[in-house]
Amino acid sequence: MGKIVIAIDGYSGCGKSSTAKAVAKDLGYTYIDSGAMYRAVTLHFLNNFVTLTNPHEIEKALKSLEITFHLNPETGKQETYLNGLNVEREIRKMNISSKVSEVAAIKDVRKELVAQQQRLGKNKAVVMDGRDIGSVVFPNAELKVFMSADLLTRAERRQQELLEKGDIVDLEEIKNNLSERDRIDSSRKESPLIKVSDAIEIDTSNLTFDEQVAQIVNKAKQIIEKEKSYAGNHR
Ligand code: DC
């Protein structure tokens, strides 16, 4: 199978991560959760009492930070590590969700994480999801997807996900968190969430999970085939 980069951007909670993971699995690609990286930085800043308006504290904290992903052999799922510690569960909690957009709006944080993300994707064969993947991290990605879904659908799905992890959270609280994050992510100065003109848009409100995965996988396979025949004709 040929190697391309698949960039999946979109609003909070519209199923980007689980879709991206399933697409990567189908194609035998690596999945990279860029949101987990912003969440890990947020946790690191909270643990170290970093003042978000102090560039020196931010610079120092970013230097003492290592984010890695490792496969959990028991679940087969990829988990996020911060300085060698598994933080996968902690970074999904509401205290991080309510702070992460503020941290993700900081220029130096974005500069550092974008560089790391570009290194992770340099050999292609990756599916990366986030807010600026098609616009900033991989502007030359062969396939760009912009995912959306209505707010209530997103909140209900997120509530179910949290419940499956044992966290009972009020639907209104989740709705407020999602719309507040959408607002900050779309209006920030540093690489705001936008739908780039060469992205295909998928509204998942009325699609099943398998349908949304299949749409992206099919599109990816078409592009891979095209690239192969182009390479074949120009040998
Ligand atoms: O995908 P997520 O909900 O786990 O992302 C958490 C936050 O991180 C999100 O509110 C915005 C930010 N983010 C970003 O600014 N750029 C990315 N590429 C990924 C996430």
PDB file of C-alpha atoms and ligand atoms in Angstrom:
ATOM      1  CA  MET A   1       0.000   0.000   0.000  1.00  0.00           C
ATOM      2  CA  GLY A   2       1.314   3.472  -0.902  1.00  0.00           C
ATOM      3  CA  LYS A   3       2.019   6.065   1.724  1.00  0.00           C
ATOM      4  CA  ILE A   4       0.093   9.290   2.114  1.00  0.00           C
ATOM      5  CA  VAL A   5      -0.642  11.726   4.940  1.00  0.00           C
ATOM      6  CA  ILE A   6      -4.255  11.973   6.109  1.00  0.00           C
ATOM      7  CA  ALA A   7      -5.157  15.116   8.051  1.00  0.00           C
ATOM      8  CA  ILE A   8      -8.432  15.120   9.982  1.00  0.00           C
ATOM      9  CA  ASP A   9      -9.573  18.391  11.530  1.00  0.00           C
ATOM     10  CA  GLY A  10     -12.834  19.527  13.027  1.00  0.00           C
ATOM     11  CA  TYR A  11     -14.804  20.622  16.061  1.00  0.00           C
ATOM     12  CA  SER A  12     -14.422  19.146  19.528  1.00  0.00           C
ATOM     13  CA  GLY A  13     -16.155  15.848  20.122  1.00  0.00           C
ATOM     14  CA  CYS A  14     -17.277  14.985  16.605  1.00  0.00           C
ATOM     15  CA  GLY A  15     -15.511  11.634  16.643  1.00  0.00           C
ATOM     16  CA  LYS A  16     -12.253  12.623  14.955  1.00  0.00           C
ATOM     17  CA  SER A  17     -10.034  10.486  17.173  1.00  0.00           C
ATOM     18  CA  SER A  18     -12.003   7.261  17.009  1.00  0.00           C
ATOM     19  CA  THR A  19     -12.530   7.715  13.260  1.00  0.00           C
ATOM     20  CA  ALA A  20      -8.857   8.506  12.647  1.00  0.00           C
ATOM     21  CA  LYS A  21      -7.832   5.460  14.688  1.00  0.00           C
ATOM     22  CA  ALA A  22     -10.101   3.153  12.674  1.00  0.00           C
ATOM     23  CA  VAL A  23      -8.906   4.636   9.359  1.00  0.00           C
ATOM     24  CA  ALA A  24      -5.269   4.111  10.411  1.00  0.00           C
ATOM     25  CA  LYS A  25      -5.988   0.518  11.408  1.00  0.00           C
ATOM     26  CA  ASP A  26      -7.672  -0.249   8.087  1.00  0.00           C
ATOM     27  CA  LEU A  27      -4.771   1.185   6.063  1.00  0.00           C
ATOM     28  CA  GLY A  28      -1.996  -0.138   8.350  1.00  0.00           C
ATOM     29  CA  TYR A  29      -0.973   3.458   9.098  1.00  0.00           C
ATOM     30  CA  THR A  30       0.166   5.110  12.336  1.00  0.00           C
ATOM     31  CA  TYR A  31      -2.428   7.179  14.175  1.00  0.00           C
ATOM     32  CA  ILE A  32      -1.305  10.350  15.947  1.00  0.00           C
ATOM     33  CA  ASP A  33      -3.635  12.144  18.342  1.00  0.00           C
ATOM     34  CA  SER A  34      -2.386  15.747  18.298  1.00  0.00           C
ATOM     35  CA  GLY A  35      -5.086  16.797  20.794  1.00  0.00           C
ATOM     36  CA  ALA A  36      -3.559  14.377  23.327  1.00  0.00           C
ATOM     37  CA  MET A  37      -0.303  16.306  22.985  1.00  0.00           C
ATOM     38  CA  TYR A  38      -2.030  19.624  23.842  1.00  0.00           C
ATOM     39  CA  ARG A  39      -3.772  17.851  26.724  1.00  0.00           C
ATOM     40  CA  ALA A  40      -0.455  16.455  28.021  1.00  0.00           C
ATOM     41  CA  VAL A  41       1.114  19.937  27.912  1.00  0.00           C
ATOM     42  CA  THR A  42      -1.895  21.278  29.827  1.00  0.00           C
ATOM     43  CA  LEU A  43      -1.444  18.615  32.510  1.00  0.00           C
ATOM     44  CA  HIS A  44       2.288  19.371  32.707  1.00  0.00           C
ATOM     45  CA  PHE A  45       1.571  23.103  33.110  1.00  0.00           C
ATOM     46  CA  LEU A  46      -1.043  22.454  35.816  1.00  0.00           C
ATOM     47  CA  ASN A  47       1.277  20.074  37.683  1.00  0.00           C
ATOM     48  CA  ASN A  48       4.043  22.667  37.608  1.00  0.00           C
ATOM     49  CA  PHE A  49       1.841  25.673  38.426  1.00  0.00           C
ATOM     50  CA  VAL A  50       2.866  27.426  35.214  1.00  0.00           C
ATOM     51  CA  THR A  51       1.406  30.927  34.853  1.00  0.00           C
ATOM     52  CA  LEU A  52      -0.086  30.964  31.352  1.00  0.00           C
ATOM     53  CA  THR A  53       0.778  34.625  30.860  1.00  0.00           C
ATOM     54  CA  ASN A  54       4.468  34.173  31.769  1.00  0.00           C
ATOM     55  CA  PRO A  55       6.580  33.333  28.665  1.00  0.00           C
ATOM     56  CA  HIS A  56       9.657  32.412  30.766  1.00  0.00           C
ATOM     57  CA  GLU A  57       7.755  29.871  32.829  1.00  0.00           C
ATOM     58  CA  ILE A  58       6.220  28.481  29.625  1.00  0.00           C
ATOM     59  CA  GLU A  59       9.586  28.176  27.894  1.00  0.00           C
ATOM     60  CA  LYS A  60      11.100  26.432  30.916  1.00  0.00           C
ATOM     61  CA  ALA A  61       8.157  24.029  31.237  1.00  0.00           C
ATOM     62  CA  LEU A  62       8.267  23.176  27.525  1.00  0.00           C
ATOM     63  CA  LYS A  63      11.957  22.255  27.859  1.00  0.00           C
ATOM     64  CA  SER A  64      11.219  19.745  30.624  1.00  0.00           C
ATOM     65  CA  LEU A  65       8.541  17.959  28.659  1.00  0.00           C
ATOM     66  CA  GLU A  66       8.591  14.717  26.703  1.00  0.00           C
ATOM     67  CA  ILE A  67       5.435  13.329  25.131  1.00  0.00           C
ATOM     68  CA  THR A  68       5.436   9.804  23.728  1.00  0.00           C
ATOM     69  CA  PHE A  69       2.819   7.290  22.597  1.00  0.00           C
ATOM     70  CA  HIS A  70       2.970   3.592  23.464  1.00  0.00           C
ATOM     71  CA  LEU A  71       0.702   0.709  22.577  1.00  0.00           C
ATOM     72  CA  ASN A  72      -1.004  -0.959  25.534  1.00  0.00           C
ATOM     73  CA  PRO A  73      -0.579  -4.666  24.721  1.00  0.00           C
ATOM     74  CA  GLU A  74      -3.659  -5.601  26.755  1.00  0.00           C
ATOM     75  CA  THR A  75      -6.125  -3.274  25.040  1.00  0.00           C
ATOM     76  CA  GLY A  76      -4.291  -2.831  21.735  1.00  0.00           C
ATOM     77  CA  LYS A  77      -4.816   0.915  22.205  1.00  0.00           C
ATOM     78  CA  GLN A  78      -2.249   3.651  21.944  1.00  0.00           C
ATOM     79  CA  GLU A  79      -1.713   5.610  25.170  1.00  0.00           C
ATOM     80  CA  THR A  80      -0.126   8.959  25.945  1.00  0.00           C
ATOM     81  CA  TYR A  81       2.928   9.268  28.199  1.00  0.00           C
ATOM     82  CA  LEU A  82       4.240  12.450  29.780  1.00  0.00           C
ATOM     83  CA  ASN A  83       7.890  12.264  30.892  1.00  0.00           C
ATOM     84  CA  GLY A  84       7.640   8.470  31.028  1.00  0.00           C
ATOM     85  CA  LEU A  85       4.352   8.326  32.968  1.00  0.00           C
ATOM     86  CA  ASN A  86       1.104   7.024  31.513  1.00  0.00           C
ATOM     87  CA  VAL A  87      -1.300   9.996  31.594  1.00  0.00           C
ATOM     88  CA  GLU A  88      -3.895   8.657  29.143  1.00  0.00           C
ATOM     89  CA  ARG A  89      -6.727   8.633  31.669  1.00  0.00           C
ATOM     90  CA  GLU A  90      -5.836  11.878  33.378  1.00  0.00           C
ATOM     91  CA  ILE A  91      -5.680  13.967  30.200  1.00  0.00           C
ATOM     92  CA  ARG A  92      -9.270  13.048  29.250  1.00  0.00           C
ATOM     93  CA  LYS A  93     -10.744  14.448  32.478  1.00  0.00           C
ATOM     94  CA  MET A  94     -12.882  17.576  32.581  1.00  0.00           C
ATOM     95  CA  ASN A  95     -10.300  19.683  34.477  1.00  0.00           C
ATOM     96  CA  ILE A  96      -7.959  19.276  31.487  1.00  0.00           C
ATOM     97  CA  SER A  97     -10.757  19.698  28.911  1.00  0.00           C
ATOM     98  CA  SER A  98     -11.704  23.011  30.478  1.00  0.00           C
ATOM     99  CA  LYS A  99      -8.129  24.379  30.369  1.00  0.00           C
ATOM    100  CA  VAL A 100      -6.692  22.883  27.169  1.00  0.00           C
ATOM    101  CA  SER A 101      -7.990  25.437  24.674  1.00  0.00           C
ATOM    102  CA  GLU A 102      -6.364  28.231  26.657  1.00  0.00           C
ATOM    103  CA  VAL A 103      -3.024  26.383  26.615  1.00  0.00           C
ATOM    104  CA  ALA A 104      -3.416  25.503  22.912  1.00  0.00           C
ATOM    105  CA  ALA A 105      -3.797  29.202  22.072  1.00  0.00           C
ATOM    106  CA  ILE A 106      -0.230  29.959  23.295  1.00  0.00           C
ATOM    107  CA  LYS A 107       2.143  30.577  20.376  1.00  0.00           C
ATOM    108  CA  ASP A 108       5.218  28.891  21.903  1.00  0.00           C
ATOM    109  CA  VAL A 109       3.225  25.805  22.820  1.00  0.00           C
ATOM    110  CA  ARG A 110       1.969  25.481  19.236  1.00  0.00           C
ATOM    111  CA  LYS A 111       5.432  26.059  17.778  1.00  0.00           C
ATOM    112  CA  GLU A 112       6.894  23.240  19.853  1.00  0.00           C
ATOM    113  CA  LEU A 113       4.076  20.764  19.247  1.00  0.00           C
ATOM    114  CA  VAL A 114       3.789  21.464  15.506  1.00  0.00           C
ATOM    115  CA  ALA A 115       7.535  20.716  15.155  1.00  0.00           C
ATOM    116  CA  GLN A 116       7.092  17.431  17.051  1.00  0.00           C
ATOM    117  CA  GLN A 117       4.040  16.508  14.943  1.00  0.00           C
ATOM    118  CA  GLN A 118       5.892  17.201  11.692  1.00  0.00           C
ATOM    119  CA  ARG A 119       8.730  14.935  12.853  1.00  0.00           C
ATOM    120  CA  LEU A 120       6.245  12.176  13.707  1.00  0.00           C
ATOM    121  CA  GLY A 121       4.723  12.392  10.215  1.00  0.00           C
ATOM    122  CA  LYS A 122       7.851  12.814   8.132  1.00  0.00           C
ATOM    123  CA  ASN A 123       7.782   9.249   6.777  1.00  0.00           C
ATOM    124  CA  LYS A 124       4.092   9.544   5.799  1.00  0.00           C
ATOM    125  CA  ALA A 125       1.666   6.622   6.310  1.00  0.00           C
ATOM    126  CA  VAL A 126       0.068   8.595   9.159  1.00  0.00           C
ATOM    127  CA  VAL A 127      -3.397   9.692  10.110  1.00  0.00           C
ATOM    128  CA  MET A 128      -3.280  12.729  12.384  1.00  0.00           C
ATOM    129  CA  ASP A 129      -6.290  14.443  13.883  1.00  0.00           C
ATOM    130  CA  GLY A 130      -6.566  17.902  15.413  1.00  0.00           C
ATOM    131  CA  ARG A 131      -7.506  21.475  14.560  1.00  0.00           C
ATOM    132  CA  ASP A 132      -4.649  22.735  12.343  1.00  0.00           C
ATOM    133  CA  ILE A 133      -3.352  19.557  10.743  1.00  0.00           C
ATOM    134  CA  GLY A 134      -4.484  20.335   7.175  1.00  0.00           C
ATOM    135  CA  SER A 135      -3.795  24.061   7.511  1.00  0.00           C
ATOM    136  CA  VAL A 136      -0.465  24.247   9.378  1.00  0.00           C
ATOM    137  CA  VAL A 137       1.102  20.907  10.333  1.00  0.00           C
ATOM    138  CA  PHE A 138       0.710  19.153   6.954  1.00  0.00           C
ATOM    139  CA  PRO A 139      -0.491  21.742   4.410  1.00  0.00           C
ATOM    140  CA  ASN A 140       0.588  19.306   1.663  1.00  0.00           C
ATOM    141  CA  ALA A 141      -1.325  16.317   3.062  1.00  0.00           C
ATOM    142  CA  GLU A 142      -2.711  14.210   0.219  1.00  0.00           C
ATOM    143  CA  LEU A 143      -6.072  13.826   1.987  1.00  0.00           C
ATOM    144  CA  LYS A 144      -7.642  16.474   4.209  1.00  0.00           C
ATOM    145  CA  VAL A 145     -10.911  15.884   6.017  1.00  0.00           C
ATOM    146  CA  PHE A 146     -12.973  18.383   7.969  1.00  0.00           C
ATOM    147  CA  MET A 147     -15.406  16.689  10.365  1.00  0.00           C
ATOM    148  CA  SER A 148     -18.451  18.260  11.944  1.00  0.00           C
ATOM    149  CA  ALA A 149     -21.606  17.194  13.808  1.00  0.00           C
ATOM    150  CA  ASP A 150     -24.342  19.067  15.632  1.00  0.00           C
ATOM    151  CA  LEU A 151     -23.628  20.074  19.246  1.00  0.00           C
ATOM    152  CA  LEU A 152     -26.171  17.805  20.952  1.00  0.00           C
ATOM    153  CA  THR A 153     -24.989  14.718  19.054  1.00  0.00           C
ATOM    154  CA  ARG A 154     -21.399  15.531  19.970  1.00  0.00           C
ATOM    155  CA  ALA A 155     -22.248  16.090  23.652  1.00  0.00           C
ATOM    156  CA  GLU A 156     -24.205  12.839  23.902  1.00  0.00           C
ATOM    157  CA  ARG A 157     -21.375  10.869  22.313  1.00  0.00           C
ATOM    158  CA  ARG A 158     -18.805  12.465  24.650  1.00  0.00           C
ATOM    159  CA  GLN A 159     -21.014  11.765  27.689  1.00  0.00           C
ATOM    160  CA  GLN A 160     -21.198   8.100  26.693  1.00  0.00           C
ATOM    161  CA  GLU A 161     -17.415   7.933  26.263  1.00  0.00           C
ATOM    162  CA  LEU A 162     -16.843   9.441  29.717  1.00  0.00           C
ATOM    163  CA  LEU A 163     -19.422   7.084  31.217  1.00  0.00           C
ATOM    164  CA  GLU A 164     -17.612   4.094  29.735  1.00  0.00           C
ATOM    165  CA  LYS A 165     -14.527   5.292  31.657  1.00  0.00           C
ATOM    166  CA  GLY A 166     -16.577   5.595  34.845  1.00  0.00           C
ATOM    167  CA  ASP A 167     -16.963   9.394  34.810  1.00  0.00           C
ATOM    168  CA  ILE A 168     -20.539  10.642  35.188  1.00  0.00           C
ATOM    169  CA  VAL A 169     -20.753  14.167  33.745  1.00  0.00           C
ATOM    170  CA  ASP A 170     -23.848  16.331  33.228  1.00  0.00           C
ATOM    171  CA  LEU A 171     -24.870  16.800  29.572  1.00  0.00           C
ATOM    172  CA  GLU A 172     -25.161  20.592  29.953  1.00  0.00           C
ATOM    173  CA  GLU A 173     -21.610  20.774  31.339  1.00  0.00           C
ATOM    174  CA  ILE A 174     -20.310  18.833  28.331  1.00  0.00           C
ATOM    175  CA  LYS A 175     -22.295  20.986  25.881  1.00  0.00           C
ATOM    176  CA  ASN A 176     -20.915  24.155  27.461  1.00  0.00           C
ATOM    177  CA  ASN A 177     -17.363  22.792  27.386  1.00  0.00           C
ATOM    178  CA  LEU A 178     -17.614  21.755  23.722  1.00  0.00           C
ATOM    179  CA  SER A 179     -19.088  25.045  22.531  1.00  0.00           C
ATOM    180  CA  GLU A 180     -16.616  27.074  24.590  1.00  0.00           C
ATOM    181  CA  ARG A 181     -13.707  25.085  23.120  1.00  0.00           C
ATOM    182  CA  ASP A 182     -15.112  25.523  19.602  1.00  0.00           C
ATOM    183  CA  ARG A 183     -15.316  29.259  20.226  1.00  0.00           C
ATOM    184  CA  ILE A 184     -11.733  29.572  21.541  1.00  0.00           C
ATOM    185  CA  ASP A 185     -10.264  27.156  18.951  1.00  0.00           C
ATOM    186  CA  SER A 186     -11.949  28.945  16.029  1.00  0.00           C
ATOM    187  CA  SER A 187     -11.282  32.502  17.122  1.00  0.00           C
ATOM    188  CA  ARG A 188      -7.712  32.296  18.436  1.00  0.00           C
ATOM    189  CA  LYS A 189      -4.962  34.258  16.719  1.00  0.00           C
ATOM    190  CA  GLU A 190      -2.516  31.343  16.388  1.00  0.00           C
ATOM    191  CA  SER A 191      -3.614  28.852  13.702  1.00  0.00           C
ATOM    192  CA  PRO A 192      -7.350  28.860  14.409  1.00  0.00           C
ATOM    193  CA  LEU A 193      -9.558  25.936  13.449  1.00  0.00           C
ATOM    194  CA  ILE A 194     -10.624  26.502   9.849  1.00  0.00           C
ATOM    195  CA  LYS A 195     -11.893  24.353   7.038  1.00  0.00           C
ATOM    196  CA  VAL A 196      -9.239  24.644   4.347  1.00  0.00           C
ATOM    197  CA  SER A 197     -10.530  24.828   0.776  1.00  0.00           C
ATOM    198  CA  ASP A 198      -9.001  21.495  -0.273  1.00  0.00           C
ATOM    199  CA  ALA A 199     -10.566  19.515   2.605  1.00  0.00           C
ATOM    200  CA  ILE A 200     -13.561  17.253   2.110  1.00  0.00           C
ATOM    201  CA  GLU A 201     -16.260  17.919   4.688  1.00  0.00           C
ATOM    202  CA  ILE A 202     -18.009  15.082   6.518  1.00  0.00           C
ATOM    203  CA  ASP A 203     -20.981  15.873   8.752  1.00  0.00           C
ATOM    204  CA  THR A 204     -21.267  12.834  11.004  1.00  0.00           C
ATOM    205  CA  SER A 205     -24.569  13.810  12.717  1.00  0.00           C
ATOM    206  CA  ASN A 206     -26.512  11.261  10.707  1.00  0.00           C
ATOM    207  CA  LEU A 207     -23.774   8.788   9.821  1.00  0.00           C
ATOM    208  CA  THR A 208     -22.924   5.599  11.623  1.00  0.00           C
ATOM    209  CA  PHE A 209     -19.357   5.190  12.788  1.00  0.00           C
ATOM    210  CA  ASP A 210     -18.660   2.562  10.126  1.00  0.00           C
ATOM    211  CA  GLU A 211     -20.054   4.850   7.405  1.00  0.00           C
ATOM    212  CA  GLN A 212     -17.804   7.755   8.341  1.00  0.00           C
ATOM    213  CA  VAL A 213     -14.744   5.503   8.493  1.00  0.00           C
ATOM    214  CA  ALA A 214     -15.601   3.922   5.126  1.00  0.00           C
ATOM    215  CA  GLN A 215     -15.970   7.334   3.438  1.00  0.00           C
ATOM    216  CA  ILE A 216     -12.449   8.330   4.463  1.00  0.00           C
ATOM    217  CA  VAL A 217     -10.855   4.936   3.779  1.00  0.00           C
ATOM    218  CA  ASN A 218     -12.397   4.819   0.287  1.00  0.00           C
ATOM    219  CA  LYS A 219     -11.201   8.303  -0.510  1.00  0.00           C
ATOM    220  CA  ALA A 220      -7.714   7.453   0.808  1.00  0.00           C
ATOM    221  CA  LYS A 221      -7.542   4.292  -1.317  1.00  0.00           C
ATOM    222  CA  GLN A 222      -8.532   6.255  -4.438  1.00  0.00           C
ATOM    223  CA  ILE A 223      -5.735   8.761  -3.785  1.00  0.00           C
ATOM    224  CA  ILE A 224      -3.188   6.021  -3.071  1.00  0.00           C
ATOM    225  CA  GLU A 225      -4.129   4.268  -6.346  1.00  0.00           C
ATOM    226  CA  LYS A 226      -3.839   7.528  -8.270  1.00  0.00           C
ATOM    227  CA  GLU A 227      -0.403   8.231  -6.766  1.00  0.00           C
ATOM    228  CA  LYS A 228       0.724   4.716  -7.688  1.00  0.00           C
ATOM    229  CA  SER A 229      -0.358   5.003 -11.308  1.00  0.00           C
ATOM    230  CA  TYR A 230       1.197   8.481 -11.525  1.00  0.00           C
ATOM    231  CA  ALA A 231       4.485   7.074 -10.129  1.00  0.00           C
ATOM    232  CA  GLY A 232       4.229   4.146 -12.569  1.00  0.00           C
ATOM    233  CA  ASN A 233       3.761   6.462 -15.564  1.00  0.00           C
ATOM    234  CA  HIS A 234       6.699   8.665 -14.549  1.00  0.00           C
ATOM    235  CA  ARG A 235       9.253   5.963 -13.854  1.00  0.00           C
TER     236      ARG A 235
HETATM  237  O1   DC B   1      -8.894  16.760  20.001  1.00  0.00           O
HETATM  238  P1   DC B   1      -9.036  17.141  21.477  1.00  0.00           P
HETATM  239  O2   DC B   1     -10.431  17.544  21.859  1.00  0.00           O
HETATM  240  O3   DC B   1      -8.476  16.110  22.393  1.00  0.00           O
HETATM  241  O4   DC B   1      -8.129  18.456  21.610  1.00  0.00           O
HETATM  242  C1   DC B   1      -7.988  19.140  22.821  1.00  0.00           C
HETATM  243  C2   DC B   1      -7.749  20.612  22.571  1.00  0.00           C
HETATM  244  O5   DC B   1      -6.474  20.820  21.993  1.00  0.00           O
HETATM  245  C3   DC B   1      -8.744  21.311  21.669  1.00  0.00           C
HETATM  246  O6   DC B   1      -9.739  21.988  22.409  1.00  0.00           O
HETATM  247  C4   DC B   1      -7.934  22.297  20.888  1.00  0.00           C
HETATM  248  C5   DC B   1      -6.518  21.836  21.018  1.00  0.00           C
HETATM  249  N1   DC B   1      -5.926  21.349  19.775  1.00  0.00           N
HETATM  250  C6   DC B   1      -5.369  22.273  18.923  1.00  0.00           C
HETATM  251  O7   DC B   1      -5.449  23.463  19.191  1.00  0.00           O
HETATM  252  N2   DC B   1      -4.717  21.854  17.804  1.00  0.00           N
HETATM  253  C7   DC B   1      -4.644  20.554  17.507  1.00  0.00           C
HETATM  254  N3   DC B   1      -3.984  20.174  16.405  1.00  0.00           N
HETATM  255  C8   DC B   1      -5.242  19.592  18.350  1.00  0.00           C
HETATM  256  C9   DC B   1      -5.904  20.023  19.480  1.00  0.00           C
END
